[in-house]
Rosetta silent file (secondary structure, phi, psi, omega in degrees, C-alpha in Angstrom):
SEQUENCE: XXXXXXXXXXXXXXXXXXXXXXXXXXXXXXXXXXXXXXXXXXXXXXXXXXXXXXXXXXXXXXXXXXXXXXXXXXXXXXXXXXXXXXXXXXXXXXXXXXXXXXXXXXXXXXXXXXXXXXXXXXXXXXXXXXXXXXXXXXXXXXXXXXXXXXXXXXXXXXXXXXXXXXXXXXX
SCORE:     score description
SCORE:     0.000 S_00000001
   1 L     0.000  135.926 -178.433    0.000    0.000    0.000 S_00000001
   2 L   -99.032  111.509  155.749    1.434    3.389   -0.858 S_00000001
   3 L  -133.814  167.419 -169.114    0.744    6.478    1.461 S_00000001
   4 E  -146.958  156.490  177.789    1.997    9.948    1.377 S_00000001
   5 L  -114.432  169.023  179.529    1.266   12.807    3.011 S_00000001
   6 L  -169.444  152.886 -178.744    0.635   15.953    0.976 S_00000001
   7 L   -57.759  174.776  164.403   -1.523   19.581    1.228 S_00000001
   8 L   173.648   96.348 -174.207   -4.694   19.135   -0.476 S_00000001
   9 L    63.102   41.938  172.132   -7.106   22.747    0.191 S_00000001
  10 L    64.067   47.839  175.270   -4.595   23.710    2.930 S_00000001
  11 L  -131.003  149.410 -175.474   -4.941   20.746    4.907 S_00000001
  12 E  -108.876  110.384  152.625   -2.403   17.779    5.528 S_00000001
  13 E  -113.290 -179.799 -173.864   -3.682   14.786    4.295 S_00000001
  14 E  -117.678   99.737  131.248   -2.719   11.169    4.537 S_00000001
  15 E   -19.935  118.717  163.885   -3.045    9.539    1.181 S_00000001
  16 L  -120.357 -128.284 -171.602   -3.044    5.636    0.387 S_00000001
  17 L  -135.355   23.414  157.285   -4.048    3.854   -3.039 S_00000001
  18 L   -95.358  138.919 -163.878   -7.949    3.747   -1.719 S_00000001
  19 L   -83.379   34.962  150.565  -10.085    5.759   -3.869 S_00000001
  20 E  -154.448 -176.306  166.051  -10.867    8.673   -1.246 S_00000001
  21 E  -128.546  130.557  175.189   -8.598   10.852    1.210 S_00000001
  22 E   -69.159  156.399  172.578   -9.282   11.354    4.988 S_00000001
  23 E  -155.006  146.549  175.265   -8.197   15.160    5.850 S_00000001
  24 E  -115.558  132.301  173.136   -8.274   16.532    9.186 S_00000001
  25 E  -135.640   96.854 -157.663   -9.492   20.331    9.373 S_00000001
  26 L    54.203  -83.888 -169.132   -8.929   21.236   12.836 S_00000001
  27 L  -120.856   -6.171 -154.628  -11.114   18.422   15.108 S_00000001
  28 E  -118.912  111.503 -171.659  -13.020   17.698   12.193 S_00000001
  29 E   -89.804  158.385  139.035  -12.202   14.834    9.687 S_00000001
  30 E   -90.348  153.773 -166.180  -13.177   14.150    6.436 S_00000001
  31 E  -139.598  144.141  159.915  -13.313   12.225    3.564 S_00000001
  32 E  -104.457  122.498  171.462  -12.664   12.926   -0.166 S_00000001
  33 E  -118.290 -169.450 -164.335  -14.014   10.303   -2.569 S_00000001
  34 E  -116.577  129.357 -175.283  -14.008   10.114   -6.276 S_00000001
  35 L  -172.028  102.588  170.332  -17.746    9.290   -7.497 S_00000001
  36 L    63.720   15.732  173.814  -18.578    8.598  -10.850 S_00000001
  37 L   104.654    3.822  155.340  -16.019   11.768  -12.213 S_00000001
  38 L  -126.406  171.079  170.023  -16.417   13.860   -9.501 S_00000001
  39 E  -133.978  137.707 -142.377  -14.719   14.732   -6.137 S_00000001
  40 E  -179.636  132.671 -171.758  -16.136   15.915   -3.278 S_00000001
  41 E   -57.188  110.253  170.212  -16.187   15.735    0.732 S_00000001
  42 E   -75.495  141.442  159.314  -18.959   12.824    1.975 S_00000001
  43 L   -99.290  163.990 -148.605  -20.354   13.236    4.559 S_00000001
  44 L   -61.178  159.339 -160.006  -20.703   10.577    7.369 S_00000001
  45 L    16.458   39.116 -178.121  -22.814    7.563    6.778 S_00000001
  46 L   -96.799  126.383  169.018  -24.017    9.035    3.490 S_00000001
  47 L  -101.755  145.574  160.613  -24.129    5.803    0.893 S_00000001
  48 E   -78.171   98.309  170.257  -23.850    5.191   -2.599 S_00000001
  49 L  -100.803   18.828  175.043  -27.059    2.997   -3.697 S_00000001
  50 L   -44.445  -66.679 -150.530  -26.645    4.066   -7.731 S_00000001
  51 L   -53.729  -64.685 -178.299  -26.113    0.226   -7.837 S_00000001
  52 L   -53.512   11.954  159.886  -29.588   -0.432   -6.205 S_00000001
  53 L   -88.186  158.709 -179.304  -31.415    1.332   -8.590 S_00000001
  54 L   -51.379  -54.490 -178.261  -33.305   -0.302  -11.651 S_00000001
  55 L  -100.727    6.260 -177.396  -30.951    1.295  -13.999 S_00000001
  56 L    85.766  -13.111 -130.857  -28.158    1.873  -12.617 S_00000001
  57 L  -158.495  132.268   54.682  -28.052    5.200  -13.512 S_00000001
  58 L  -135.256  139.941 -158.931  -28.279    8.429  -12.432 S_00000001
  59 L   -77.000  130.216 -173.835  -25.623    7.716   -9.498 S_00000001
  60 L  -119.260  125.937  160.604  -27.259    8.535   -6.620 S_00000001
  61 E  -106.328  170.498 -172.358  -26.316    8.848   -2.756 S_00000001
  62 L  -142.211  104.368 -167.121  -28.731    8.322    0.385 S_00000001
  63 L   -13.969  174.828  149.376  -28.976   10.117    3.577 S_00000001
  64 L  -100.050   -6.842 -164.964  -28.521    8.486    6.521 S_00000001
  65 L  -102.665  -50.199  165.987  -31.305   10.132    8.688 S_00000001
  66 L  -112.294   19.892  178.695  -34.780    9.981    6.495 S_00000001
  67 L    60.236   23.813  179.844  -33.051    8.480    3.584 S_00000001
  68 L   -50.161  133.840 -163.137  -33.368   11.838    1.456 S_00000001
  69 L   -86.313  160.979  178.464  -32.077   10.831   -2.384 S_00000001
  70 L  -169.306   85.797 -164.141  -28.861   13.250   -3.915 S_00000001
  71 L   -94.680 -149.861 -169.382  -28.597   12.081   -7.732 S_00000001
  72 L  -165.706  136.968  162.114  -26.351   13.713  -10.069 S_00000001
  73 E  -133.141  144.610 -166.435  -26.525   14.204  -13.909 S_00000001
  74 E  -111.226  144.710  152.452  -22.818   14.775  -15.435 S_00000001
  75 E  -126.714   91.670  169.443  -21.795   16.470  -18.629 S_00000001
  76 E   -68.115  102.379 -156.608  -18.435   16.013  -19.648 S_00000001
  77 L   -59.333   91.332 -170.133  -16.996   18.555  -22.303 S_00000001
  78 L   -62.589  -83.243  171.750  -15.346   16.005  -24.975 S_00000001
  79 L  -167.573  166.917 -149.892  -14.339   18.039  -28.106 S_00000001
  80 L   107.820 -173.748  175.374  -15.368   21.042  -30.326 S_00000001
  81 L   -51.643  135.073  175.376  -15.892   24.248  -29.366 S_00000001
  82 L   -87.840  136.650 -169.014  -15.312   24.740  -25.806 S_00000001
  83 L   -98.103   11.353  172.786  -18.575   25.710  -24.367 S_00000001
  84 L    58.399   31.946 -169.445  -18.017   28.469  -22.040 S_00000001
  85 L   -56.235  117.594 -178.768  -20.817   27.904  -19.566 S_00000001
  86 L  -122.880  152.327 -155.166  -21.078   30.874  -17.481 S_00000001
  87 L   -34.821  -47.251  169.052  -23.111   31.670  -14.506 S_00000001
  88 H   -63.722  -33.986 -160.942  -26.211   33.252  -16.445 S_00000001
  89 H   -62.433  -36.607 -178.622  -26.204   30.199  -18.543 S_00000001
  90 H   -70.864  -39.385  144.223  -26.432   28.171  -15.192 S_00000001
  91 H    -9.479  -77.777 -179.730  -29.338   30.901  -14.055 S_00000001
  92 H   -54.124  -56.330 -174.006  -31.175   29.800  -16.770 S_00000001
  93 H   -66.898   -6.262 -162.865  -31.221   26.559  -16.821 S_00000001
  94 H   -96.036  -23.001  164.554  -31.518   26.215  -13.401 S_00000001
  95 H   -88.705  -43.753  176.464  -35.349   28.411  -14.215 S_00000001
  96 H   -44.695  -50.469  169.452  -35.973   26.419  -16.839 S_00000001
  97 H   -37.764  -82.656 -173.560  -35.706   23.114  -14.641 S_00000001
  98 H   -25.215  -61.151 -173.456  -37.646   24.560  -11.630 S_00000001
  99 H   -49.214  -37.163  164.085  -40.272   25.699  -13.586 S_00000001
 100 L   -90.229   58.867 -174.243  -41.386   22.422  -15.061 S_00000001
 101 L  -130.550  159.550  164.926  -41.354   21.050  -11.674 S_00000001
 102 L   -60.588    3.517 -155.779  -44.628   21.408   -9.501 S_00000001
 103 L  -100.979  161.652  152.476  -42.775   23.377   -6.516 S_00000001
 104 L  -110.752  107.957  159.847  -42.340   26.899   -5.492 S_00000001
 105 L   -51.913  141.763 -178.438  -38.987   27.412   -5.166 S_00000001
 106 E   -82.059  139.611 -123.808  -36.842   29.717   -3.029 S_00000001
 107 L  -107.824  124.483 -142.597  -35.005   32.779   -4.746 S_00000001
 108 L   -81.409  164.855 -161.757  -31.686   30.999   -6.492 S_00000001
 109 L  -137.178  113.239 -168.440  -28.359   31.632   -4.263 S_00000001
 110 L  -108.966 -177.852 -177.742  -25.581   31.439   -6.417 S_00000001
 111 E  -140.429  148.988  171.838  -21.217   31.051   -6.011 S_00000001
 112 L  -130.043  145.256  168.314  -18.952   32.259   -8.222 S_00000001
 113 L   172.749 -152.877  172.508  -15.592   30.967   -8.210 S_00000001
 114 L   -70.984  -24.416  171.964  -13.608   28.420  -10.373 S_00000001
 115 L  -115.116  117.890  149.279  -17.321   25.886   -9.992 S_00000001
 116 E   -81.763  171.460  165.653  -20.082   28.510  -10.574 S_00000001
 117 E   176.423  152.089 -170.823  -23.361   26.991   -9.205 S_00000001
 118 L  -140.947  137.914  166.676  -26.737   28.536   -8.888 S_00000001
 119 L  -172.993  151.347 -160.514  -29.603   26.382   -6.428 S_00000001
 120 L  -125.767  168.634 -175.141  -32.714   26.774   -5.296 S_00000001
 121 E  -108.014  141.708  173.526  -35.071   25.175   -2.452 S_00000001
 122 L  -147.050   64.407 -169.200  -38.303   24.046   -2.757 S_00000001
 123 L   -80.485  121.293  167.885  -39.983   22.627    0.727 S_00000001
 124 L   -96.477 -172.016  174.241  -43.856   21.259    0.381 S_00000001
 125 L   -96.920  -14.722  169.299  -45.782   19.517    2.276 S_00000001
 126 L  -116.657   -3.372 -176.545  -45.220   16.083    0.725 S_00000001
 127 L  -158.103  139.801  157.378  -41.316   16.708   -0.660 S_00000001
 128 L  -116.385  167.403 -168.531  -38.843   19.190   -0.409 S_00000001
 129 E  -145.723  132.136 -174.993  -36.508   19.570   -3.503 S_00000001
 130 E  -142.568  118.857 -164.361  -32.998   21.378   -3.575 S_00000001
 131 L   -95.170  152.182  134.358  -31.497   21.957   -7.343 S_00000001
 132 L  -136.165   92.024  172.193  -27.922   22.854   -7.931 S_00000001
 133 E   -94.035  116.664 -166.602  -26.232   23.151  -11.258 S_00000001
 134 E   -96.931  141.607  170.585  -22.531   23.349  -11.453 S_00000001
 135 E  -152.141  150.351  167.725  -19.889   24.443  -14.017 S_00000001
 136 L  -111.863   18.676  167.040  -16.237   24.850  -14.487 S_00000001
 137 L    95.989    0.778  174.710  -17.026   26.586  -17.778 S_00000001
 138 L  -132.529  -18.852 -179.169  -16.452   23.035  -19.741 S_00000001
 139 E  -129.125  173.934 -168.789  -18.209   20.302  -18.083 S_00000001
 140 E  -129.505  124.381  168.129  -21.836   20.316  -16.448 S_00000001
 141 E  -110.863  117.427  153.522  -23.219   19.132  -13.067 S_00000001
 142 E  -104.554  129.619  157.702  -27.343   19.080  -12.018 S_00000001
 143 L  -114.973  129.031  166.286  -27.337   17.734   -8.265 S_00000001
 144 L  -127.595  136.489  158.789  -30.971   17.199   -6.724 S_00000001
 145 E  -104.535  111.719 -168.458  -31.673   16.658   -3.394 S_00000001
 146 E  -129.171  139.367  176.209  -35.526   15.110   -2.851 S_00000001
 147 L  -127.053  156.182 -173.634  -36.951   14.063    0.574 S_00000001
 148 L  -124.278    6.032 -158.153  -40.274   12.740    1.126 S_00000001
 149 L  -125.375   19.606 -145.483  -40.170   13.244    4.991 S_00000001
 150 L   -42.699  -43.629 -137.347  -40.033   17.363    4.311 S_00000001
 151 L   -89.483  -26.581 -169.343  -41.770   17.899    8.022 S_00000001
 152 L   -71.690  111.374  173.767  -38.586   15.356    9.951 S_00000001
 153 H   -45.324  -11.676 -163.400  -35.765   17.701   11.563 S_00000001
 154 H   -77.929  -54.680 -171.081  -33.525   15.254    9.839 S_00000001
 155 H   -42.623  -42.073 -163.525  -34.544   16.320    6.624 S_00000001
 156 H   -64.729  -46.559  165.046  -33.147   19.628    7.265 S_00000001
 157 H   -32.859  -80.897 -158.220  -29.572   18.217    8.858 S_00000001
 158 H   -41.814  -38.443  168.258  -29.593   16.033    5.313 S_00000001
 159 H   -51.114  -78.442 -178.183  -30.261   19.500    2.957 S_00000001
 160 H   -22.353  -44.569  172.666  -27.484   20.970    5.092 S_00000001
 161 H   -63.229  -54.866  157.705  -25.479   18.180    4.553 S_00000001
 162 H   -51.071  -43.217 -166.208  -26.410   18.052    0.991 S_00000001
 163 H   -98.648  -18.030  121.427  -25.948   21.071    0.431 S_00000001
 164 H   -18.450  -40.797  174.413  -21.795   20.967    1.900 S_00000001
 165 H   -78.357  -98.331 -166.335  -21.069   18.018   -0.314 S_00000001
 166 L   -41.681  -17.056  142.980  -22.083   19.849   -3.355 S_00000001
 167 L   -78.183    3.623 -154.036  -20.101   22.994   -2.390 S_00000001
 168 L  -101.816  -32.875 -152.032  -17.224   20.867   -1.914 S_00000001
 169 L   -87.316  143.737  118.762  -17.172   19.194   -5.541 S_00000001
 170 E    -6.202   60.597  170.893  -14.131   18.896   -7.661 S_00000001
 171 L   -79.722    0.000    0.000  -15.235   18.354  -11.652 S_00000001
């Protein structure tokens, strides 16, 4: 087994040849995994169950406290024209989405940085739904978070939770 230690987001981590990295940030550790082409802190007892879906596919993790869903759809930028996705273009689509959805949505909260991302909220009375669409100006990320338990204090820890991992990712 190979480990090393090395920075990684101004933190000393300990490396092996398993496909995540623990990092300690102050008292609080963490783990970076690799999932499906992205990278991105999990957070504790959060699972992958993409395999326990019918189709395998869209890879999906699952809370641990009311079992709230967090899929992913990927776009990788191949070749051609590089497409220059920039923050309004993630605006829009991110109204386009909402809108054919059934929800009222919360006023979109966006980041700018090397990953734009624009996401919105949407809590009902039978689901809440939290959108995020990510870009590094060549590839494309949609993250949804859907709960069916909107009314559970849990849910909201899992959103929180949710919504940490998906500030975190890596394309």
């Amino acid at each position: 087994m190979t480990v090393a230690i090395q920075p990684h987001r101004s933190w000393w981590t300990l490396r092996t040849d398993l496909p995540f990295i623990l990092a300690r940030s102050g008292w609080k550790i963490v783990m970076w995994v690799q999932f499906h082409g992205l990278q991105f802190e999990l957070p504790p007892e959060w699972v992958d169950i993409t395999d326990d879906l019918e189709d395998k596919w869209p890879p999906t993790l699952a809370g641990p406290l009311v079992g709230g869903a967090l899929q992913f759809s990927i776009a990788r930028y191949k070749s051609g024209e590089v497409p220059n996705i920039t923050i309004g273009d993630l605006r829009e689509l991110l109204t386009k989405f909402c809108a054919n959805l059934p929800h009222k949505f919360d006023e979109p909260v966006e980041r700018v940085g090397s990953i734009n991302s624009v996401g919105c909220v949407a809590n009902g009375e039978e689901e809440l739904v939290a959108v995020w669409h990510l870009s590094n100006g060549r590839d494309y990320v949609m993250a949804t978070y859907t709960s069916l338990s909107p009314a559970d204090p849990g849910t909201e820890v899992e959103l929180s939770q949710a919504r940490q991992l998906v500030e975190s990712i890596e394309i």
